[in-house]
Coordinates of C-alpha atoms in Angstrom, one line a residue:
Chain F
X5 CA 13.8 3.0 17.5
X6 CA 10.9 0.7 17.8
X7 CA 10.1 1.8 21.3
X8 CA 10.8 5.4 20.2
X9 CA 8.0 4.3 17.4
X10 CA 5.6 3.5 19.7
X11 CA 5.4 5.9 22.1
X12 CA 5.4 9.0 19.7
X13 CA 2.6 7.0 17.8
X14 CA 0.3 6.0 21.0
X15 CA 0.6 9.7 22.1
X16 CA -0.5 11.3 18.3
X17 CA -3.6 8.8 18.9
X18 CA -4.7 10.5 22.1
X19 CA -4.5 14.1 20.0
X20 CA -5.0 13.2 16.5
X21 CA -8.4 11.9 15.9
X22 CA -7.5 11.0 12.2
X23 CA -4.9 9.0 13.0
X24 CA -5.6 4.7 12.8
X25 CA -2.8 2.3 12.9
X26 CA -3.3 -1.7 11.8
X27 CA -1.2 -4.2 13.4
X28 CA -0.4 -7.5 12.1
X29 CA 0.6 -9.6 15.6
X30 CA 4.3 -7.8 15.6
X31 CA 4.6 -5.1 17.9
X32 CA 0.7 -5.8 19.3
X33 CA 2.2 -5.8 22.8
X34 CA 3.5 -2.0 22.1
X35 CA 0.4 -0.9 21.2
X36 CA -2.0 -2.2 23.9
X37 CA -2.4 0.5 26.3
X38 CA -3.5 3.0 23.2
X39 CA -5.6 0.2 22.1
X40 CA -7.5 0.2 25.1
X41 CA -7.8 3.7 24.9
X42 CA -8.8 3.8 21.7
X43 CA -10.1 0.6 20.2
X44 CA -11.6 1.6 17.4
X45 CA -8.2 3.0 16.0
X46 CA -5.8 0.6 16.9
X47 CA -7.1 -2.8 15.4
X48 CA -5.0 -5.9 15.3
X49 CA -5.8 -8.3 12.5
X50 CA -3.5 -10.8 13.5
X51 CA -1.3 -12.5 11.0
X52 CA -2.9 -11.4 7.6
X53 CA -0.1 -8.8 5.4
X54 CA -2.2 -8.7 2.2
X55 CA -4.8 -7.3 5.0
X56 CA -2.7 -4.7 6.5
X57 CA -2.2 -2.8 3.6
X58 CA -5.9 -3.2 2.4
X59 CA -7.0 -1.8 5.5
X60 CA -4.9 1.0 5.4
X61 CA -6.1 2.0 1.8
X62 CA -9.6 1.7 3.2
X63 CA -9.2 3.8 6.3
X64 CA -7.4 6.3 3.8
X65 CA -10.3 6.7 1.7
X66 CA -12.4 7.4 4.5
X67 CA -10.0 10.1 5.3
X68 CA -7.9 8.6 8.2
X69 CA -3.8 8.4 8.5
X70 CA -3.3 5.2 8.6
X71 CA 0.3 3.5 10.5
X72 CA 0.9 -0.1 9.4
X73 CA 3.7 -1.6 11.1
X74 CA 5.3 -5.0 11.4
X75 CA 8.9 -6.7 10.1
X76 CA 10.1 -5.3 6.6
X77 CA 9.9 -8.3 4.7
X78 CA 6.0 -9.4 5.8
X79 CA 5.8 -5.0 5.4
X80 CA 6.7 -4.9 2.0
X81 CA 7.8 -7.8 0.4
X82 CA 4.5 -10.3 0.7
X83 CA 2.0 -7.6 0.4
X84 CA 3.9 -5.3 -2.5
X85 CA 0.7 -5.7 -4.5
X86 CA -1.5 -4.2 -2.4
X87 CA 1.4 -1.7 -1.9
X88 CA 1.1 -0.8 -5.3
X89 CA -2.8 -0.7 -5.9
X90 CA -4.2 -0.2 -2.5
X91 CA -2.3 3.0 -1.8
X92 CA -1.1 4.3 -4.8
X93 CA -2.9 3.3 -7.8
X94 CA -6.3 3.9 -5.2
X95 CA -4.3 8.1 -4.5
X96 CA -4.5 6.7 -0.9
X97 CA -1.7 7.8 1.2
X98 CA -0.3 5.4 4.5
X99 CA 3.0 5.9 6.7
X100 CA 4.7 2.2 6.4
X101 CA 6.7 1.5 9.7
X102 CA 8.8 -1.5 9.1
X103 CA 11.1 -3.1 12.4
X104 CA 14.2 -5.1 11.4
X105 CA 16.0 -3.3 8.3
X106 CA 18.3 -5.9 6.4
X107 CA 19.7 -8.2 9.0
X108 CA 19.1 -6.6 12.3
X109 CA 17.4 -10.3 13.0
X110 CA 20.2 -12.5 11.5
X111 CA 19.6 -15.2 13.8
X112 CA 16.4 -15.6 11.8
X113 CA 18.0 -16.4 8.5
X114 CA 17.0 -15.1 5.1
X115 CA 12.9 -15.7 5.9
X116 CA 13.3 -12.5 8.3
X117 CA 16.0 -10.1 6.2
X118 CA 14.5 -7.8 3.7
X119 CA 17.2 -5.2 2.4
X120 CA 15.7 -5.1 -0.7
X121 CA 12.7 -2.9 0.9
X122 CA 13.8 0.4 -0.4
X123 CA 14.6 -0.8 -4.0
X124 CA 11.2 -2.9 -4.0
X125 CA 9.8 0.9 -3.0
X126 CA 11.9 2.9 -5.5
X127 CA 10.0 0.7 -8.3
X128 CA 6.7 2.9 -7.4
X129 CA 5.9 6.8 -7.8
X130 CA 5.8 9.3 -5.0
X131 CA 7.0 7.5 -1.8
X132 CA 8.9 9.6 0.9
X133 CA 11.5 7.0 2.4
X134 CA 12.9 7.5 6.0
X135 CA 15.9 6.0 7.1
X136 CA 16.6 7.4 10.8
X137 CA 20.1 6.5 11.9
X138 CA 19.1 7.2 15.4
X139 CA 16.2 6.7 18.0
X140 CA 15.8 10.7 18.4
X141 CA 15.4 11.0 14.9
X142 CA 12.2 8.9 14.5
X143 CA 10.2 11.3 16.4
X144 CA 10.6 14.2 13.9
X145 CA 10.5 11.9 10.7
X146 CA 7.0 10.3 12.1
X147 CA 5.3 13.4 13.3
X148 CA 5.9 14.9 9.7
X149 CA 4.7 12.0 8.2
X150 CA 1.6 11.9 10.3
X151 CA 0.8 15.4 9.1
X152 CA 0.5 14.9 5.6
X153 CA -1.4 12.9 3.4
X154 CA 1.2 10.9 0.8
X155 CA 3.2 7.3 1.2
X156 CA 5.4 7.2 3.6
X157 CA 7.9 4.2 4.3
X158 CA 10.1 4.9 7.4
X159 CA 12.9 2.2 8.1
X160 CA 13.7 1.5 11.5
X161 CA 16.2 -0.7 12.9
X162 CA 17.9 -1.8 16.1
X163 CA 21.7 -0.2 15.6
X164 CA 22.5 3.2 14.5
X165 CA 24.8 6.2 15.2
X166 CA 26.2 7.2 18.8
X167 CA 24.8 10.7 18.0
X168 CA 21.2 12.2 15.9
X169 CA 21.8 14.1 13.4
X170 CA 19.1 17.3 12.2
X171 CA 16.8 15.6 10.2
X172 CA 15.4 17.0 7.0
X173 CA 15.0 16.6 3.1
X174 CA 18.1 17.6 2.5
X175 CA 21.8 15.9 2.9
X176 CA 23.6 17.3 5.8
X177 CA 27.6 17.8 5.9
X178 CA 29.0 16.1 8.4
X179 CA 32.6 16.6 7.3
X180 CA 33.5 18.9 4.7
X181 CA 36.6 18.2 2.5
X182 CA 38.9 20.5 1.2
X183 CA 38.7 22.0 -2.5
X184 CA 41.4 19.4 -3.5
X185 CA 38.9 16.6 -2.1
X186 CA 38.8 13.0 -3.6
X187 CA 35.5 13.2 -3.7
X188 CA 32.0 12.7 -1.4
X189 CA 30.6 9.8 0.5
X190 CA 26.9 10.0 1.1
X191 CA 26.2 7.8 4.4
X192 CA 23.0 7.0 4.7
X193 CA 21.1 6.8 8.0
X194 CA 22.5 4.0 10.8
X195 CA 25.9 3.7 8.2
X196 CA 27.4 7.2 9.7
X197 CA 29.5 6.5 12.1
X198 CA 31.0 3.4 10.4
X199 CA 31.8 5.9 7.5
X200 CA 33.3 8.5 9.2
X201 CA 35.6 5.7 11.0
X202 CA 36.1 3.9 8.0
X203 CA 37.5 7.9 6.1
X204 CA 38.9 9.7 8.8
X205 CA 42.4 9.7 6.8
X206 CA 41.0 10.6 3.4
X207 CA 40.2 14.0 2.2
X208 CA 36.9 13.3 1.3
X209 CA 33.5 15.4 2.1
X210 CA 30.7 12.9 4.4
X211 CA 27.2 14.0 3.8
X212 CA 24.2 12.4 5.8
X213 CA 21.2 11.2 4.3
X214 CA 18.1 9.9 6.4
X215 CA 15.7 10.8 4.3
X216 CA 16.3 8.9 0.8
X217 CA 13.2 9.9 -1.4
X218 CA 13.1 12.2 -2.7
X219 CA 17.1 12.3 -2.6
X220 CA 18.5 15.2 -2.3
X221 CA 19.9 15.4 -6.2
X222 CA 20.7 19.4 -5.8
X223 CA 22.4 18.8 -2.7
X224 CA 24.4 16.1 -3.9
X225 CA 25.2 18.2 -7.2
X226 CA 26.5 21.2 -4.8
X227 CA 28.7 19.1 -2.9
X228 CA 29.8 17.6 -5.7
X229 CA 30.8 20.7 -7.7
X230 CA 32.8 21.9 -4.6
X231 CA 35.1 19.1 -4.2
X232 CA 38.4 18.3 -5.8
X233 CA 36.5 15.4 -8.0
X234 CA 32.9 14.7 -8.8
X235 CA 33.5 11.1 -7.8
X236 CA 30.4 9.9 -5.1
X237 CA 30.8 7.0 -3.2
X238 CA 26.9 6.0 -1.6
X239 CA 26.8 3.6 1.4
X240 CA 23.5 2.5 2.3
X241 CA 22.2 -0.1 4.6
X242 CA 20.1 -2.0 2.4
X243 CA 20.9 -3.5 -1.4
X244 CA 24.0 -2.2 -2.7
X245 CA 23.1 0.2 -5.8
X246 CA 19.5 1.6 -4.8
X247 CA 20.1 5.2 -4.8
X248 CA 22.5 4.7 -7.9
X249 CA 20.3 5.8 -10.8
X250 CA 19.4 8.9 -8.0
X251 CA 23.4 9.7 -7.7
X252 CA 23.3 9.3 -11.8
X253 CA 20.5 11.9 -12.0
X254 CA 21.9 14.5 -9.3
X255 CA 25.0 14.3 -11.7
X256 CA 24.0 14.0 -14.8
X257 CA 26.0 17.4 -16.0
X258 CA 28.9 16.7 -15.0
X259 CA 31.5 14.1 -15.5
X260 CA 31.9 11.8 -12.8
X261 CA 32.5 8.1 -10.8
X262 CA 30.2 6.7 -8.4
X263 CA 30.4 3.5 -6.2
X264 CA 27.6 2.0 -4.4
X265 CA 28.3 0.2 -1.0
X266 CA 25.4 -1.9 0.3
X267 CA 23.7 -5.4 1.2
X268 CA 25.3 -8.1 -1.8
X269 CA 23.3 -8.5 -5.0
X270 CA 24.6 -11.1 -6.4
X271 CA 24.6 -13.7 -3.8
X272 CA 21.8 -14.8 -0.9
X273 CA 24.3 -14.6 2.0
X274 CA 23.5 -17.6 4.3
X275 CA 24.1 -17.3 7.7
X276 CA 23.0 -16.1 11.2
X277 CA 25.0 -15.3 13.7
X278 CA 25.3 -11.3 14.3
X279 CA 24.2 -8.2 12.5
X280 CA 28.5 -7.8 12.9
X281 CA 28.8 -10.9 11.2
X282 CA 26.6 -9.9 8.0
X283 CA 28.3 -6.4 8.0
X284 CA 31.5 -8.2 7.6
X285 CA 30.0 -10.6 5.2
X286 CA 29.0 -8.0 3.0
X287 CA 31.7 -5.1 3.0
X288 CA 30.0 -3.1 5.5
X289 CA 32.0 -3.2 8.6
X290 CA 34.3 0.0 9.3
X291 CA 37.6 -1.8 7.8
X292 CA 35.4 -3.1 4.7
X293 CA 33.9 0.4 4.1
X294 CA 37.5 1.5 4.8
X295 CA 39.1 -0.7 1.7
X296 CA 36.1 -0.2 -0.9
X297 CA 36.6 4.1 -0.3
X298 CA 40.6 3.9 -0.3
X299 CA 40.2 1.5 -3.3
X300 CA 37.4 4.0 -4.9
X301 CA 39.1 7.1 -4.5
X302 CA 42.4 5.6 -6.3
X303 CA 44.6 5.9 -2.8
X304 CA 47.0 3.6 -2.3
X305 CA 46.5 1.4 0.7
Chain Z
X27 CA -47.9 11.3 -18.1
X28 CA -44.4 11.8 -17.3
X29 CA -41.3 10.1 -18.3
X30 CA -38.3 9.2 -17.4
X31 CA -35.6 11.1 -18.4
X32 CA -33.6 9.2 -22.0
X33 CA -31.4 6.4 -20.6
X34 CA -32.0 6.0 -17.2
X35 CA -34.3 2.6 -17.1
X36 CA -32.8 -0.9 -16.5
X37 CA -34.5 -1.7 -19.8
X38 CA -31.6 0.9 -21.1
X39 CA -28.7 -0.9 -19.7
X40 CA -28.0 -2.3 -23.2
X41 CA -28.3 0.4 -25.0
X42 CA -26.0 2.1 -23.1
X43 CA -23.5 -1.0 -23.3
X44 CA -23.5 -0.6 -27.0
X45 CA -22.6 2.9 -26.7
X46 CA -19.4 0.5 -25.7
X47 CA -17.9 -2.3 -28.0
X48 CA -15.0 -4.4 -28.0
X49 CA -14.2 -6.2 -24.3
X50 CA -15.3 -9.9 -25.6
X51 CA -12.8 -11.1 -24.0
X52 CA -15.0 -10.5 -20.5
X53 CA -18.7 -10.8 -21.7
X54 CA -19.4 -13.2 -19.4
X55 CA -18.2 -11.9 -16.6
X56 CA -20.1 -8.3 -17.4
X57 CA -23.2 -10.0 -18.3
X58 CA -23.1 -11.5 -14.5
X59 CA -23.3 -8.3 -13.0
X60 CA -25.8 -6.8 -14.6
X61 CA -28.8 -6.9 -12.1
X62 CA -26.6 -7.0 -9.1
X63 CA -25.2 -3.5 -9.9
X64 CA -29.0 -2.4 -10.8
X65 CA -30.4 -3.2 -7.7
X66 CA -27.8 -1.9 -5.5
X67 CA -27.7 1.7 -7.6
X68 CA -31.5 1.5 -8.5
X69 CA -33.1 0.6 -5.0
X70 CA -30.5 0.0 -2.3
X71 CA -27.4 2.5 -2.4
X72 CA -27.8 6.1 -0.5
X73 CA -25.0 7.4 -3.2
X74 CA -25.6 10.4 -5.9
X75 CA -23.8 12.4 -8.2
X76 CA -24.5 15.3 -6.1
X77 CA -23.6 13.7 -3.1
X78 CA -20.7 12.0 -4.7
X79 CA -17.7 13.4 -1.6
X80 CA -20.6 13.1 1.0
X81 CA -18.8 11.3 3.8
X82 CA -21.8 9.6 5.0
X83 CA -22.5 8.4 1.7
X84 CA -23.1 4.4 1.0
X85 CA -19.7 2.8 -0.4
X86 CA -19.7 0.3 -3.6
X87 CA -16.7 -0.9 -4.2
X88 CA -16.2 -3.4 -7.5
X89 CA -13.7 -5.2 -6.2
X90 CA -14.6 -8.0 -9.9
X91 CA -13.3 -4.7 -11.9
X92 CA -12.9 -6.8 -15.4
X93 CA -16.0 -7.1 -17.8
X94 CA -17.0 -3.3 -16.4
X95 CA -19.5 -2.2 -18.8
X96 CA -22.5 -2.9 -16.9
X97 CA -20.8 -0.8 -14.1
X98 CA -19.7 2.0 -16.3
X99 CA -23.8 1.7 -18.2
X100 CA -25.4 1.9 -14.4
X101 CA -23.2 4.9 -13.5
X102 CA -24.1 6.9 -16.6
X103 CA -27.7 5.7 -16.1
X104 CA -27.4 7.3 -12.3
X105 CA -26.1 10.5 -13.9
X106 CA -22.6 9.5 -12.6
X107 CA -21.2 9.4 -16.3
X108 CA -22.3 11.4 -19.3
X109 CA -23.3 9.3 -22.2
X110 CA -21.0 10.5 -24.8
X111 CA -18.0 9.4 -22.4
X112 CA -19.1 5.8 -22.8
X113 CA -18.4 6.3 -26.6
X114 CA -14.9 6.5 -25.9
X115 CA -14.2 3.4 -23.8
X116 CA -10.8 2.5 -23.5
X117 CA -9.3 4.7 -25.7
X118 CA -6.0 6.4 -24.3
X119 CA -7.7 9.9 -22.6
X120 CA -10.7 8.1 -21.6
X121 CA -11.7 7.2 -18.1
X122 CA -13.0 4.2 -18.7
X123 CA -11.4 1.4 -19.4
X124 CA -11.2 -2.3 -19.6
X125 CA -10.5 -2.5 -16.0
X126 CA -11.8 1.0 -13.8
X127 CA -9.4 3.3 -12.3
X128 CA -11.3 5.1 -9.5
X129 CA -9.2 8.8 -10.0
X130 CA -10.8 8.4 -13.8
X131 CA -14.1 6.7 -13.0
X132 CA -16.4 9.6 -11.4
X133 CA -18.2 7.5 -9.1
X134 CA -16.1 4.4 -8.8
X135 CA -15.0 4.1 -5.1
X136 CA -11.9 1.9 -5.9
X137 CA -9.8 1.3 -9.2
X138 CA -9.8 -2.8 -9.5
X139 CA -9.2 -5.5 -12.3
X140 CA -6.0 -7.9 -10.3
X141 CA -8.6 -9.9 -8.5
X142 CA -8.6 -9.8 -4.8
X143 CA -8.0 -5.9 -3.6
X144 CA -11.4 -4.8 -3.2
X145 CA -12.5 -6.7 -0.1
X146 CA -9.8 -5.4 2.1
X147 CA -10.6 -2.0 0.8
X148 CA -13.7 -2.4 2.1
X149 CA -12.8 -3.8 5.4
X150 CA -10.9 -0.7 6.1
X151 CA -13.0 1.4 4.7
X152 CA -15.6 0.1 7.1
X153 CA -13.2 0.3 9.9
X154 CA -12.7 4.2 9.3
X155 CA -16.2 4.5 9.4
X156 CA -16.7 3.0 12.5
X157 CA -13.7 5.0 14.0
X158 CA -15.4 8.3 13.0
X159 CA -18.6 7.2 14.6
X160 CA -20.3 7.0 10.8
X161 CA -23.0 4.9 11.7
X162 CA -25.1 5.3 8.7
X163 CA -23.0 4.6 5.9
X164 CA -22.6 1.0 4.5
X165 CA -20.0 -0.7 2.8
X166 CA -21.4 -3.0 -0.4
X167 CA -18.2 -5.2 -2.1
X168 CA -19.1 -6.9 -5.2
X169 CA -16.7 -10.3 -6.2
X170 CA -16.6 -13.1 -8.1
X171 CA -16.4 -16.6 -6.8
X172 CA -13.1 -17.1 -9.0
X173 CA -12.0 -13.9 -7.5
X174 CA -12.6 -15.5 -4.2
X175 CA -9.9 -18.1 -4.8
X176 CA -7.3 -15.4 -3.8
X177 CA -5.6 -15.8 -0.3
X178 CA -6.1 -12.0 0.5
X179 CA -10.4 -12.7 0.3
X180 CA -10.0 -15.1 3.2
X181 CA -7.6 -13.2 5.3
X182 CA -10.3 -10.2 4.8
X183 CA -13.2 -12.6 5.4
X184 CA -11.8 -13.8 8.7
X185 CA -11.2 -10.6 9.8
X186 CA -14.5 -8.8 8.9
X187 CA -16.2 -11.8 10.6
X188 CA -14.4 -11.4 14.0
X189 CA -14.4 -7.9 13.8
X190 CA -18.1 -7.8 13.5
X191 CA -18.2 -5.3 10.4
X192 CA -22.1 -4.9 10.2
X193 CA -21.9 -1.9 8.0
X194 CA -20.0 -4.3 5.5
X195 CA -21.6 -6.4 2.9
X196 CA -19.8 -8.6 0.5
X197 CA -21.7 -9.6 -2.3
X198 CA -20.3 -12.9 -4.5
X199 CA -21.7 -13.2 -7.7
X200 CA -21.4 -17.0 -8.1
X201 CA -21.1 -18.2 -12.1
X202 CA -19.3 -21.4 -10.9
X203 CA -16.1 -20.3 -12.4
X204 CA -14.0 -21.1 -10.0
X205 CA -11.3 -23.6 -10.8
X206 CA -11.6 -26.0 -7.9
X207 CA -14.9 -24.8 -6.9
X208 CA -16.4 -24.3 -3.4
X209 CA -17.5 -27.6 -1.6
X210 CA -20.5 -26.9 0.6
X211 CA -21.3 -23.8 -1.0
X212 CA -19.9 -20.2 -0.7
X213 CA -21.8 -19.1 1.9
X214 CA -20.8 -21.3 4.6
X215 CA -17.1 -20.1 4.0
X216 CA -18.7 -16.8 5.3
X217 CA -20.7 -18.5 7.9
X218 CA -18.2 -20.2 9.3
X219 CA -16.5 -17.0 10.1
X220 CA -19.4 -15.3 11.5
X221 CA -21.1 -13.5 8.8
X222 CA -25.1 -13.4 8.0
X223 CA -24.9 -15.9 4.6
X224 CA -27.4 -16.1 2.0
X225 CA -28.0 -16.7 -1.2
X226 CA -30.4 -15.0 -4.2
X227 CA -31.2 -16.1 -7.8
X228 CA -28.6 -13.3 -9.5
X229 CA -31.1 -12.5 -12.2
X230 CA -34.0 -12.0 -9.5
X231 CA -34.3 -8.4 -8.9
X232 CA -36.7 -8.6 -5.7
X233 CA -35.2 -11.5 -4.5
X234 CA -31.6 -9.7 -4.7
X235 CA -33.1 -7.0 -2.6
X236 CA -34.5 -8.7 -0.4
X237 CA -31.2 -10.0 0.4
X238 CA -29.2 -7.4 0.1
X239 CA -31.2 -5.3 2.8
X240 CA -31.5 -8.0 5.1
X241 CA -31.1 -7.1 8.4
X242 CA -27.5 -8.4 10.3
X243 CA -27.0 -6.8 13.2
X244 CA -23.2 -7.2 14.9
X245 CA -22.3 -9.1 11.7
X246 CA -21.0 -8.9 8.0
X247 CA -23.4 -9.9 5.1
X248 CA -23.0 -11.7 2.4
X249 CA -25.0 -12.3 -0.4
X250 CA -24.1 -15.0 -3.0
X251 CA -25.7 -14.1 -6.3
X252 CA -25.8 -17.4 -8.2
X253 CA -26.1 -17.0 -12.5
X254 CA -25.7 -19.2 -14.9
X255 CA -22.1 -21.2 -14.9
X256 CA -19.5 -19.8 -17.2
X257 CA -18.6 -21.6 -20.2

């Protein structure tokens, strides 16, 4: 996805004279053949987040696209200030590329895992949120969000889905249950394929979501209403419960159960090892998905 | 004889301040500013009300965004602001407030008041100048040297400096109000980095000029603005 990143972005440089991306060290390497062809839009200002984002609300105001890109956590978690008040509160609009998602570096440690990116984002207005669960879906997500003119976070990470899906605003049915359906599972982004391994016995509909925000609350509500039971069980790859109060909203006329699948609240998981071995750690390997949906959906197991 | 149209003299300033009451609280702080923000609107900005969305237009960005009524009297004494709106400072459906909000302010460049944001505003705003070949515009940032103290200021100072941002100036309005203070003086923290460094009595008018069109070719400017210490 990264490589995917880079190569759709280099080429918008070379046709897009608006467009500016700000590099913090990660990645530089990527980006060094458009640099050379364009130096004055491709400026690396080495290891300084809080600057990143500045920049970017600078070039914005001057009427530029910005692209800042580096690891989620130095992305969004150190500079979240000037997140807030040098795009937003300043009506500046960047596209935010992070690299990593919640553990794709687990040999790092904690320093490098940031799964609480898209909840951290959730707490400000307006932001369009990306989560491609492929490489061949980054090329349509980016080029829309090099178009416009709002915030724009897209997630990429190293593992995903063995197929792309259509990408769009809206949920996508993947599998459609029957009218006597337990219910619907909204995968989101790289969890699809684990979900549809982890359900493939249950009556159940699977939606795909790689675009979170705005969420898709009508869409949700539809498939909702068509299924045997308004119960909605959300997996996402990042902290469990962040598209909750969106599941909440899309339902909010009717009676209904939701579960939330995700990255652990409640505990700062403390290993390395493999992304496998944090999916297992936190629920989110096909047999744990398999046991929180059965369990869920009141089957017996 | 003519004269100048009502309210539009530096001697004005603080009558148009008292058409604002109640920010004690950051007194000092607005008092500091006072001929800084004159000279740059009076004699050294190319910025208008009518030219307000001009892209080649000069940039000020107050990046020290508390104690703003000497900001908010020199933008309604530049026609930025009608008068009658300072009367309603920092009530809910005003504009202006204790701290400026730059989709309220008409005018303001940036919203600031959390210290620290307005210098890598204006590094990238520089930067998107330069990018569109805008080499007439300038970029002006006015701080505090307690402001300075945040991390973010040095990772922009660095930056600018290597970069060689010469349509950038930072101007530090020095009232010695930083906690630990600034061994060797302000200015050689810019210097070191590779920025032209000077600095001007704050309440000096000429002198504040002088520096602040200095020439710095291929570098960043600053000016350090020294007033009387706080407290």
């Amino acid at each position: 996805m990264r490589d995917t990143f880079a190569e759709v972005v280099g080429a918008a440089l070379d046709t897009d004279p608006r467009l500016a991306v700000v590099l913090a060290d990660i990645s530089a390497d990527r980006f060094a053949a458009a640099a050379r062809r364009h130096p004055d839009r491709v400026v690396n200002l080495g290891i300084r987040e809080q600057l990143m984002i500045g920049v970017a609300g600078g070039l914005a105001l001057t009427g530029m696209r910005p692209v800042a890109h580096t690891f989620a956590p130095f992305l969004v978690e150190r500079p979240f200030e000037q997140v807030k008040l040098d795009l937003g509160h300043q009506g500046a609009g960047a596209v935010l590329v992070s690299h990593g998602a919640s553990y794709d570096g687990s040999h790092y440690g904690r320093t490098h895992m940031a799964p609480g990116d898209v909840a951290l984002l959730d707490s400000l207005p307006g932001w369009t949120v990306h989560v491609p669960g492929h490489a061949d879906e980054v090329g349509p997500m980016l080029r829309s969000a090099l178009r416009g003119e709002g915030n724009v976070y897209v997630r990429l990470g190293e593992r995903g889905n063995a197929a792309a899906r259509p990408v769009g605003p809206e949920l996508t049915t993947v599998r459609a249950g029957s009218a006597r359906s337990s219910g619907v599972v909204v995968a989101v982004g790289p969890m699809l394929d684990r979900v549809l391994a982890a359900t493939g016995d249950l009556d159940v509909t699977v939606a795909y979501a790689a675009t979170v925000r705005p969420f898709d609350r009508a869409g949700l509500n539809r498939l909702a209403a068509r299924a045997g039971q308004a119960d909605v069980l959300v997996v996402e790859p990042y902290l469990a419960g962040t598209s909750a109060h969106e599941v909440a909203a899309a339902l909010e006329d009717r009676r209904h159960r939701q579960r939330s699948l995700g990255v652990i609240r409640d505990t700062e998981v403390r290993g390395y090892g493999t992304p496998a071995d944090h999916d297992r750690a936190h629920g989110l390997d096909v047999e744990g998905i398999a046991k929180q949906a059965r369990d869920f959906f009141l089957l017996s197991t | 004889m003519t004269t100048a149209p009502a309210l539009t003299r530096y001697a004005d300033l603080p009558a148009l301040i008292g058409l604002m009451t109640g920010d004690e609280k950051h007194q000092i702080a607005a008092d500091s500013t006072r001929e800084v923000l004159w000279v740059l609107y009076d004699r050294v900005l190319n910025v208008s009300p009518q030219a307000a969305d001009d892209p080649d237009r000069d940039r000020f960005l107050l990046s020290k965004g508390h104690g703003p009524a000497p900001y908010y009297a020199v933008l309604a004494a530049k026609g930025f602001l009608d008068l009658a709106t300072l009367r309603s400072w920092a009530a809910f459906d005003s504009p202006l407030g204790h701290h400026p909000d730059a989709t309220l302010v008409p005018g303001a460049e940036i919203g600031s008041g959390s210290l620290g944001h307005g210098l890598g505003l204006g590094v990238g705003t520089a930067l998107g100048l330069r990018a569109q070949g805008r080499t007439g515009p300038r970029v002006f940032v006015l701080l505090g040297d307690g402001e300075l103290d945040e991390g973010s200021n040095h990772e922009a100072i660095a930056a600018a400096g290597r970069l060689g941002l010469d349509n950038l100036t930072a101007v530090v309005v020095d009232n010695a109000s930083a906690t630990h203070g600034w061994p060797g003086g302000i200015d050689t923290r810019f210097s070191g980095e590779g920025w032209a460094a000077l600095s001007a009595p704050g309440r000096d008018q000429s002198a504040l000029h002088d520096a602040l069109t200095t020439p710095h070719r291929g570098r960043p400017l600053a000016v350090i603005a020294r007033v009387r210490p706080k407290g």
